[in-house]
Amino acid sequence: MAEQLTYTSAIELDKKDSLAPFRNEFYLNNSHIYLDGNSLGLLSKRAEKTLITLLESWKTFGIDGWTEGDHPWFYLSESLGDQIAPLVGAKAEEVIVTGSTTTNLHQLIATFYNPSEGRTKILADELNFPSDIYALQSQIKQKGLDFHEHLIKVKSRDGHTLDEKDIIAAMTEDIALILLPSILYRSGQIVDMKRLTHEAHKRNIIIGFDLCHSIGSIPHELSEWGVDFAFWCNYKHLNGGPGAVGGLYVNEKHFGISPGLAGWFSSSKEKQFDMEHILSPAHDAGAFQIGTPHVLSVAPLIGSLELFSEAGIENIRIKSLQLTRFMKDLIEQEIGDAHFIFRNPDEDHRRGGHLYIEHPEAARICKALKDKGVIPDFRSPNGIRLAPVALYNSFEDVWNSVQILKEIMENQTYKNYENKRGVIA
């Protein structure tokens, strides 16, 4: 730290914050400081408005809502793909809003995992979110193979981060496909997607990324990097709401490939209602849809994405880095003797939108924080995730939350709670 941080420091940073007006776009509970946007983003007024708009279109048009109104349902997935494309650095036709995170992963693996003699294995990592690993195991079993043998997981050297050199070393001749997270949820580390894609393609290996913890938090250049595929949820940093429809990206070089899991909405729009029994897939990412768009579940995303377009992902990234840096420095300054261990990479280019700190009493501390009005995220066995979000958190929020944490640690009020997670952590 270059200088002592104070409450005045926080207020001055807020005064200089060009994104500060976006805070008024969200429904904030004035008695709480919400630091869990990396798990579920808050509701914005525009998201509420577009949800009501889509309900009204159902009320007004009935079945004609598929082609009438401000947001015709038949083209909604493609329209939203166009809006999300700048956030992932892709062409509009390479992105589609559809399915759920895991459904989209199943679709992409079913499409791109084609084991052949000598290339039968999938390369992943031991730190990935469990649902991704479950899906990979399932897809390997669907090919009649044993996932214990054919799913390779890169080891972490410290239990929290991945070294790209280790991933590259694991890109052996028997690897058919690679799936990695863009940001590790247990450390906030950003993996070098550009480098890893280049190295995979040098070895003729298909590579894809789970963007759940990065989309809406950091910029991407998926098309420029040549990434083969990606998928994500829209309810974290993109604030699409609980159970929001997910999204996927497929590089245009793969257009024309048949989807591994075909469905009615995989069809070319021009042919979809011909009701033929031979699929004519869409000639873009729309081919990787399966079923009918979940119109009411995707409706809030329309309004939410307006905010991202206005704010700009580069500006969001700049403020996000400032917030996490301010929070980390402040915790070290105010309660450096509390035995917290930061698991984030310290370098800005490797740090995502949340802090991951460890403490033996983490579950208790999270419960105490929540009772004091600070909403964190606990990760078993001893992790605390804190996500000050650029669009609705302020530097004053960070100052106040750290002061509450300091009080909890100094007075040991966390000892009033059981050191055990709740049903939802």
Coordinates of C-alpha atoms in Angstrom, one line a residue:
M1 CA 0.0 0.0 0.0
A2 CA 1.3 3.4 -1.0
E3 CA -0.7 5.4 1.6
Q4 CA -3.0 5.0 4.6
L5 CA -6.6 4.3 3.4
T6 CA -9.4 6.2 5.1
Y7 CA -13.1 6.7 4.8
T8 CA -12.3 9.9 3.0
S9 CA -10.3 7.9 0.5
A10 CA -13.4 5.9 -0.3
I11 CA -15.6 8.9 -0.7
E12 CA -13.1 10.6 -3.0
L13 CA -12.9 7.5 -5.2
D14 CA -16.7 7.4 -5.4
K15 CA -16.8 11.1 -6.4
K16 CA -14.4 10.3 -9.3
D17 CA -16.4 7.1 -10.4
S18 CA -17.9 7.5 -13.8
L19 CA -20.0 4.4 -13.3
A20 CA -21.5 5.7 -10.0
P21 CA -24.9 6.7 -11.6
F22 CA -25.6 3.0 -12.6
R23 CA -26.0 2.2 -8.9
N24 CA -29.4 4.0 -9.1
E25 CA -30.5 1.5 -11.7
F26 CA -30.5 -1.3 -9.2
Y27 CA -32.8 -2.3 -6.3
L28 CA -30.5 -2.0 -3.3
N29 CA -31.4 -2.8 0.3
N30 CA -30.1 0.1 2.2
S31 CA -29.7 -2.0 5.3
H32 CA -27.4 -4.4 3.5
I33 CA -24.1 -4.4 1.6
Y34 CA -24.4 -6.9 -1.2
L35 CA -21.1 -8.6 -2.0
D36 CA -22.4 -11.8 -3.6
G37 CA -22.9 -10.7 -7.2
N38 CA -20.5 -13.3 -8.4
S39 CA -23.2 -15.9 -7.4
L40 CA -26.4 -14.0 -8.1
G41 CA -26.5 -10.5 -9.4
L42 CA -29.1 -7.9 -8.2
L43 CA -32.3 -6.9 -9.9
S44 CA -32.1 -3.8 -12.0
K45 CA -35.1 -1.6 -12.7
R46 CA -34.6 -2.1 -16.4
A47 CA -34.6 -5.9 -16.0
E48 CA -37.9 -5.6 -14.1
K49 CA -39.3 -3.4 -16.9
T50 CA -38.4 -5.9 -19.7
L51 CA -39.8 -8.8 -17.7
I52 CA -43.1 -6.9 -17.4
T53 CA -42.9 -6.0 -21.1
L54 CA -42.6 -9.6 -22.1
L55 CA -45.5 -10.5 -19.8
E56 CA -47.5 -7.8 -21.5
S57 CA -46.7 -9.2 -24.9
W58 CA -48.1 -12.5 -23.9
K59 CA -51.2 -10.8 -22.5
T60 CA -51.7 -8.6 -25.5
F61 CA -50.7 -10.9 -28.4
G62 CA -51.1 -14.4 -27.2
I63 CA -49.5 -16.7 -29.7
D64 CA -48.7 -13.8 -32.0
G65 CA -46.1 -12.7 -29.5
W66 CA -43.8 -15.0 -31.4
T67 CA -43.6 -12.5 -34.2
E68 CA -45.2 -9.3 -32.7
G69 CA -44.3 -6.7 -30.1
D70 CA -41.0 -5.0 -29.2
H71 CA -39.2 -8.3 -28.6
P72 CA -40.6 -11.1 -30.8
W73 CA -40.0 -14.4 -29.1
F74 CA -39.1 -16.3 -32.2
Y75 CA -35.9 -14.2 -32.7
L76 CA -35.2 -13.4 -29.0
S77 CA -32.3 -15.8 -28.5
E78 CA -30.5 -14.4 -31.6
S79 CA -31.3 -10.8 -30.6
L80 CA -29.8 -11.3 -27.2
G81 CA -26.8 -13.1 -28.7
D82 CA -26.2 -9.9 -30.7
Q83 CA -26.2 -7.9 -27.5
I84 CA -23.9 -10.2 -25.6
A85 CA -21.4 -10.7 -28.4
P86 CA -19.4 -7.5 -27.5
L87 CA -18.9 -8.8 -24.0
V88 CA -17.2 -12.0 -25.2
G89 CA -15.4 -10.4 -28.2
A90 CA -17.4 -12.4 -30.8
K91 CA -19.5 -11.8 -33.9
A92 CA -23.2 -11.7 -33.4
E93 CA -23.8 -14.9 -35.3
E94 CA -21.3 -16.8 -33.0
V95 CA -23.4 -16.2 -29.9
I96 CA -26.8 -17.5 -28.8
V97 CA -28.7 -17.1 -25.6
T98 CA -30.2 -20.5 -24.8
G99 CA -30.4 -23.4 -22.3
S100 CA -28.7 -23.6 -18.9
T101 CA -25.0 -23.7 -18.2
T102 CA -24.8 -27.5 -17.9
T103 CA -27.2 -28.1 -20.8
N104 CA -25.1 -26.0 -23.0
L105 CA -21.9 -27.8 -21.9
H106 CA -23.5 -31.1 -22.7
Q107 CA -24.5 -29.8 -26.1
L108 CA -21.0 -28.5 -26.9
I109 CA -19.2 -31.6 -25.6
A110 CA -21.6 -33.9 -27.5
T111 CA -20.8 -31.9 -30.6
F112 CA -17.0 -31.5 -30.3
Y113 CA -15.9 -34.5 -28.4
N114 CA -15.3 -37.1 -31.1
P115 CA -12.8 -39.7 -29.7
S116 CA -10.8 -41.5 -32.4
E117 CA -8.0 -44.0 -32.3
G118 CA -5.2 -42.3 -30.4
R119 CA -7.2 -39.3 -29.3
T120 CA -9.8 -40.3 -26.7
K121 CA -9.2 -38.1 -23.6
I122 CA -10.6 -34.8 -22.3
L123 CA -8.3 -32.5 -20.5
A124 CA -9.9 -30.5 -17.6
D125 CA -8.6 -29.3 -14.2
E126 CA -9.0 -30.4 -10.6
L127 CA -10.3 -27.0 -9.5
N128 CA -13.2 -26.7 -11.9
F129 CA -16.8 -26.3 -10.6
P130 CA -18.2 -29.8 -10.0
S131 CA -21.1 -29.6 -12.4
D132 CA -18.7 -29.2 -15.3
I133 CA -16.8 -32.3 -14.2
Y134 CA -20.1 -34.3 -13.8
A135 CA -21.0 -33.3 -17.4
L136 CA -17.6 -34.4 -18.8
Q137 CA -17.8 -37.7 -17.0
S138 CA -21.3 -38.3 -18.3
Q139 CA -20.3 -37.5 -21.9
I140 CA -17.3 -39.8 -21.7
K141 CA -19.6 -42.6 -20.5
Q142 CA -21.9 -41.9 -23.4
K143 CA -19.0 -42.8 -25.7
G144 CA -18.6 -46.1 -23.9
L145 CA -15.4 -45.1 -22.2
D146 CA -14.2 -45.0 -18.6
F147 CA -14.0 -41.5 -17.3
H148 CA -11.4 -42.6 -14.7
E149 CA -9.1 -43.2 -17.6
H150 CA -10.2 -40.7 -20.2
L151 CA -10.8 -37.6 -18.1
I152 CA -7.4 -36.0 -17.3
K153 CA -7.4 -33.2 -14.6
V154 CA -4.5 -30.9 -14.4
K155 CA -3.2 -30.6 -10.8
S156 CA -3.0 -27.3 -9.0
R157 CA 0.4 -26.6 -7.4
D158 CA -1.2 -24.7 -4.5
G159 CA -4.8 -26.0 -4.4
H160 CA -6.2 -22.6 -5.7
T161 CA -4.5 -21.6 -8.9
L162 CA -3.4 -23.2 -12.2
D163 CA -0.1 -22.8 -13.9
E164 CA -0.5 -22.5 -17.7
K165 CA 2.8 -24.4 -18.1
D166 CA 1.2 -27.4 -16.4
I167 CA -1.8 -27.2 -18.6
I168 CA 0.3 -27.0 -21.8
A169 CA 2.4 -29.9 -20.6
A170 CA -0.7 -32.0 -20.3
M171 CA -1.7 -31.3 -23.9
T172 CA -0.5 -34.7 -25.0
E173 CA -1.2 -36.5 -28.3
D174 CA -4.1 -38.5 -26.7
I175 CA -6.1 -35.4 -25.8
A176 CA -9.2 -34.9 -28.0
L177 CA -10.7 -31.8 -26.3
I178 CA -9.9 -29.3 -23.5
L179 CA -12.3 -27.6 -21.2
L180 CA -11.2 -25.0 -18.7
P181 CA -12.7 -22.2 -16.6
S182 CA -11.9 -18.7 -17.7
I183 CA -11.8 -17.6 -14.0
L184 CA -11.3 -20.1 -11.2
Y185 CA -14.0 -19.7 -8.7
R186 CA -11.8 -20.7 -5.8
S187 CA -9.2 -18.0 -6.4
G188 CA -10.5 -15.5 -8.9
Q189 CA -7.5 -16.3 -11.1
I190 CA -8.0 -15.5 -14.8
V191 CA -6.4 -18.2 -17.0
D192 CA -4.6 -17.0 -20.1
M193 CA -7.2 -18.0 -22.7
K194 CA -5.3 -16.6 -25.6
R195 CA -2.1 -18.5 -24.8
L196 CA -3.9 -21.8 -24.0
T197 CA -5.9 -21.6 -27.2
H198 CA -2.8 -21.0 -29.3
E199 CA -1.0 -24.0 -27.7
A200 CA -4.0 -26.3 -28.1
H201 CA -4.4 -25.5 -31.7
K202 CA -0.7 -26.0 -32.3
R203 CA -1.5 -29.6 -31.3
N204 CA -4.8 -29.8 -33.2
I205 CA -6.9 -30.0 -30.0
I206 CA -10.3 -28.4 -29.7
I207 CA -10.5 -26.0 -26.7
G208 CA -13.4 -24.4 -24.9
F209 CA -14.0 -22.3 -21.8
D210 CA -16.6 -21.9 -19.0
L211 CA -17.1 -18.2 -18.7
C212 CA -19.5 -18.2 -15.8
H213 CA -17.3 -16.2 -13.5
S214 CA -15.8 -13.9 -16.2
I215 CA -18.7 -12.8 -18.5
G216 CA -19.8 -9.3 -17.5
S217 CA -16.7 -8.9 -15.3
I218 CA -13.8 -8.9 -17.7
P219 CA -13.4 -8.3 -21.5
H220 CA -12.9 -11.2 -23.8
E221 CA -11.7 -11.6 -27.4
L222 CA -12.9 -15.1 -28.2
S223 CA -13.0 -14.7 -31.9
E224 CA -9.6 -13.1 -32.2
W225 CA -8.1 -15.8 -30.0
G226 CA -9.7 -18.5 -32.1
V227 CA -11.4 -20.2 -29.1
D228 CA -13.5 -23.1 -30.4
F229 CA -16.5 -22.8 -28.0
A230 CA -17.6 -21.3 -24.7
F231 CA -20.6 -21.2 -22.5
W232 CA -21.8 -19.3 -19.5
C233 CA -24.7 -18.4 -17.1
N234 CA -26.3 -15.0 -17.2
Y235 CA -27.4 -14.7 -13.5
K236 CA -24.0 -13.7 -11.9
H237 CA -22.4 -10.5 -13.2
L238 CA -24.9 -10.1 -16.0
N239 CA -27.8 -9.9 -13.5
G240 CA -30.3 -11.9 -15.5
G241 CA -32.1 -13.3 -12.5
P242 CA -32.3 -16.6 -10.6
G243 CA -32.5 -19.5 -13.1
A244 CA -31.8 -17.1 -16.0
V245 CA -31.3 -18.7 -19.4
G246 CA -27.6 -19.2 -20.3
G247 CA -25.5 -18.6 -23.4
L248 CA -23.0 -20.2 -25.7
Y249 CA -20.4 -19.2 -28.3
V250 CA -19.2 -21.3 -31.3
N251 CA -16.5 -20.0 -33.5
E252 CA -17.7 -19.4 -37.1
K253 CA -15.1 -21.9 -38.4
H254 CA -17.3 -24.6 -37.0
F255 CA -20.5 -23.4 -38.6
G256 CA -22.2 -26.2 -40.6
I257 CA -21.3 -28.9 -38.1
S258 CA -24.3 -30.9 -36.9
P259 CA -25.2 -30.3 -33.2
G260 CA -24.5 -33.2 -31.0
L261 CA -27.9 -32.8 -29.4
A262 CA -30.4 -31.7 -32.0
G263 CA -33.8 -30.2 -31.4
W264 CA -36.5 -28.1 -33.0
F265 CA -34.8 -24.8 -32.4
S266 CA -31.5 -26.2 -33.9
S267 CA -33.3 -25.6 -37.2
S268 CA -32.7 -22.9 -39.7
K269 CA -35.3 -20.2 -39.1
E270 CA -36.5 -20.5 -42.7
K271 CA -37.1 -24.2 -42.4
Q272 CA -38.2 -24.6 -38.8
F273 CA -41.9 -24.7 -39.5
D274 CA -41.7 -26.9 -42.6
M275 CA -41.9 -29.8 -40.1
E276 CA -39.5 -32.0 -42.0
H277 CA -38.0 -35.1 -40.3
I278 CA -34.5 -34.3 -41.6
L279 CA -33.0 -31.4 -39.6
S280 CA -31.7 -28.4 -41.6
P281 CA -29.4 -26.8 -38.9
A282 CA -29.1 -23.1 -38.6
H283 CA -25.9 -21.7 -40.2
D284 CA -24.8 -20.0 -37.1
A285 CA -24.6 -20.5 -33.3
G286 CA -28.4 -20.9 -33.4
A287 CA -27.8 -24.5 -34.5
F288 CA -26.7 -25.4 -31.0
Q289 CA -30.1 -24.5 -29.4
I290 CA -32.2 -27.4 -28.5
G291 CA -35.7 -26.4 -27.3
T292 CA -38.1 -23.4 -27.3
P293 CA -36.7 -20.2 -25.7
H294 CA -37.7 -19.7 -22.1
V295 CA -39.2 -16.4 -22.8
L296 CA -40.1 -15.2 -19.3
S297 CA -36.8 -16.5 -17.9
V298 CA -34.7 -14.6 -20.4
A299 CA -36.8 -11.4 -20.3
P300 CA -34.8 -9.6 -17.5
L301 CA -31.6 -10.0 -19.5
I302 CA -32.9 -7.7 -22.2
G303 CA -32.9 -4.8 -19.7
S304 CA -29.8 -5.8 -18.0
L305 CA -27.8 -5.9 -21.2
E306 CA -28.8 -2.3 -21.9
L307 CA -26.8 -1.3 -18.9
F308 CA -23.7 -3.1 -20.0
S309 CA -23.9 -1.5 -23.4
E310 CA -24.1 1.9 -21.8
A311 CA -21.4 1.4 -19.2
G312 CA -18.9 -0.5 -21.5
I313 CA -17.1 -3.6 -20.4
E314 CA -13.7 -1.9 -20.4
N315 CA -15.0 0.7 -17.9
I316 CA -16.5 -2.0 -15.8
R317 CA -13.2 -3.9 -15.7
I318 CA -11.3 -0.8 -14.6
K319 CA -13.6 -0.1 -11.7
S320 CA -13.8 -3.8 -10.8
L321 CA -10.0 -3.9 -10.4
Q322 CA -10.0 -0.7 -8.3
L323 CA -12.7 -2.1 -6.0
T324 CA -10.9 -5.4 -5.4
R325 CA -7.6 -3.7 -4.9
F326 CA -9.1 -1.2 -2.5
M327 CA -10.8 -4.0 -0.6
K328 CA -7.7 -6.2 -0.4
D329 CA -5.4 -3.3 0.7
L330 CA -8.0 -2.2 3.3
I331 CA -8.4 -5.7 4.8
E332 CA -4.6 -5.9 5.1
Q333 CA -4.4 -2.4 6.7
E334 CA -7.3 -2.8 9.1
I335 CA -7.2 -6.4 10.1
G336 CA -3.9 -7.7 8.9
D337 CA -3.4 -9.7 12.1
A338 CA -6.6 -11.7 11.6
H339 CA -4.9 -14.6 9.8
F340 CA -6.8 -14.1 6.5
I341 CA -5.0 -15.7 3.5
F342 CA -5.7 -14.1 0.1
R343 CA -5.8 -16.7 -2.7
N344 CA -6.2 -14.3 -5.6
P345 CA -3.3 -13.6 -7.9
D346 CA -2.1 -10.1 -7.0
E347 CA -1.4 -9.0 -10.6
D348 CA -4.3 -7.1 -12.1
H349 CA -4.2 -9.0 -15.4
R350 CA -4.7 -12.3 -13.5
R351 CA -7.3 -11.2 -11.0
G352 CA -11.0 -11.5 -11.8
G353 CA -14.0 -9.7 -10.2
H354 CA -14.0 -11.3 -6.7
L355 CA -11.7 -11.8 -3.8
Y356 CA -11.2 -15.3 -2.3
I357 CA -9.9 -15.3 1.2
E358 CA -9.4 -18.2 3.6
H359 CA -9.8 -18.4 7.4
P360 CA -10.3 -21.5 9.6
E361 CA -13.5 -19.9 10.9
A362 CA -14.8 -18.9 7.5
A363 CA -18.4 -20.3 7.9
R364 CA -18.8 -18.6 11.2
I365 CA -17.4 -15.3 9.9
C366 CA -19.8 -15.4 6.9
K367 CA -22.8 -15.9 9.2
A368 CA -21.7 -13.0 11.4
L369 CA -21.2 -10.8 8.4
K370 CA -24.7 -11.6 7.2
D371 CA -26.3 -10.8 10.5
K372 CA -24.4 -7.5 10.4
G373 CA -25.8 -6.7 6.9
V374 CA -22.9 -7.8 4.7
I375 CA -23.8 -10.5 2.2
P376 CA -20.7 -12.7 1.4
D377 CA -20.4 -16.1 -0.2
F378 CA -19.0 -19.1 1.7
R379 CA -17.2 -21.9 0.0
S380 CA -16.4 -25.1 1.8
P381 CA -14.2 -25.8 3.7
N382 CA -12.8 -22.4 4.6
G383 CA -13.3 -19.9 1.8
I384 CA -15.0 -16.4 1.9
R385 CA -15.7 -14.9 -1.5
L386 CA -16.3 -11.1 -1.6
A387 CA -17.4 -9.5 -4.9
P388 CA -17.7 -5.7 -5.0
V389 CA -19.5 -5.3 -8.4
A390 CA -18.7 -2.3 -10.5
L391 CA -22.3 -1.4 -11.6
Y392 CA -23.8 -1.3 -8.1
N393 CA -21.2 -1.4 -5.4
S394 CA -19.3 1.7 -4.2
F395 CA -16.0 2.3 -2.5
E396 CA -18.0 3.4 0.5
D397 CA -19.6 -0.1 0.5
V398 CA -16.1 -1.6 0.6
W399 CA -15.0 0.6 3.5
N400 CA -18.1 -0.1 5.5
S401 CA -18.0 -3.8 4.9
V402 CA -14.3 -4.1 6.0
Q403 CA -15.1 -2.1 9.1
I404 CA -17.8 -4.6 10.0
L405 CA -15.5 -7.5 9.3
K406 CA -12.9 -5.8 11.6
E407 CA -15.4 -5.4 14.4
I408 CA -16.4 -9.1 14.0
M409 CA -12.8 -10.2 14.2
E410 CA -11.7 -7.9 17.0
N411 CA -14.8 -8.8 19.2
Q412 CA -14.7 -12.4 18.1
T413 CA -18.5 -12.3 17.7
Y414 CA -18.2 -15.0 15.0
K415 CA -17.8 -17.4 17.9
N416 CA -21.5 -17.1 18.5
Y417 CA -22.1 -19.1 15.4
E418 CA -21.6 -22.7 14.4
N419 CA -18.6 -23.2 12.0
K420 CA -20.7 -25.1 9.5
R421 CA -22.3 -24.0 6.2
G422 CA -26.0 -23.6 5.7
V423 CA -28.0 -25.5 3.1
I424 CA -27.1 -22.8 0.5
A425 CA -23.5 -21.6 0.9

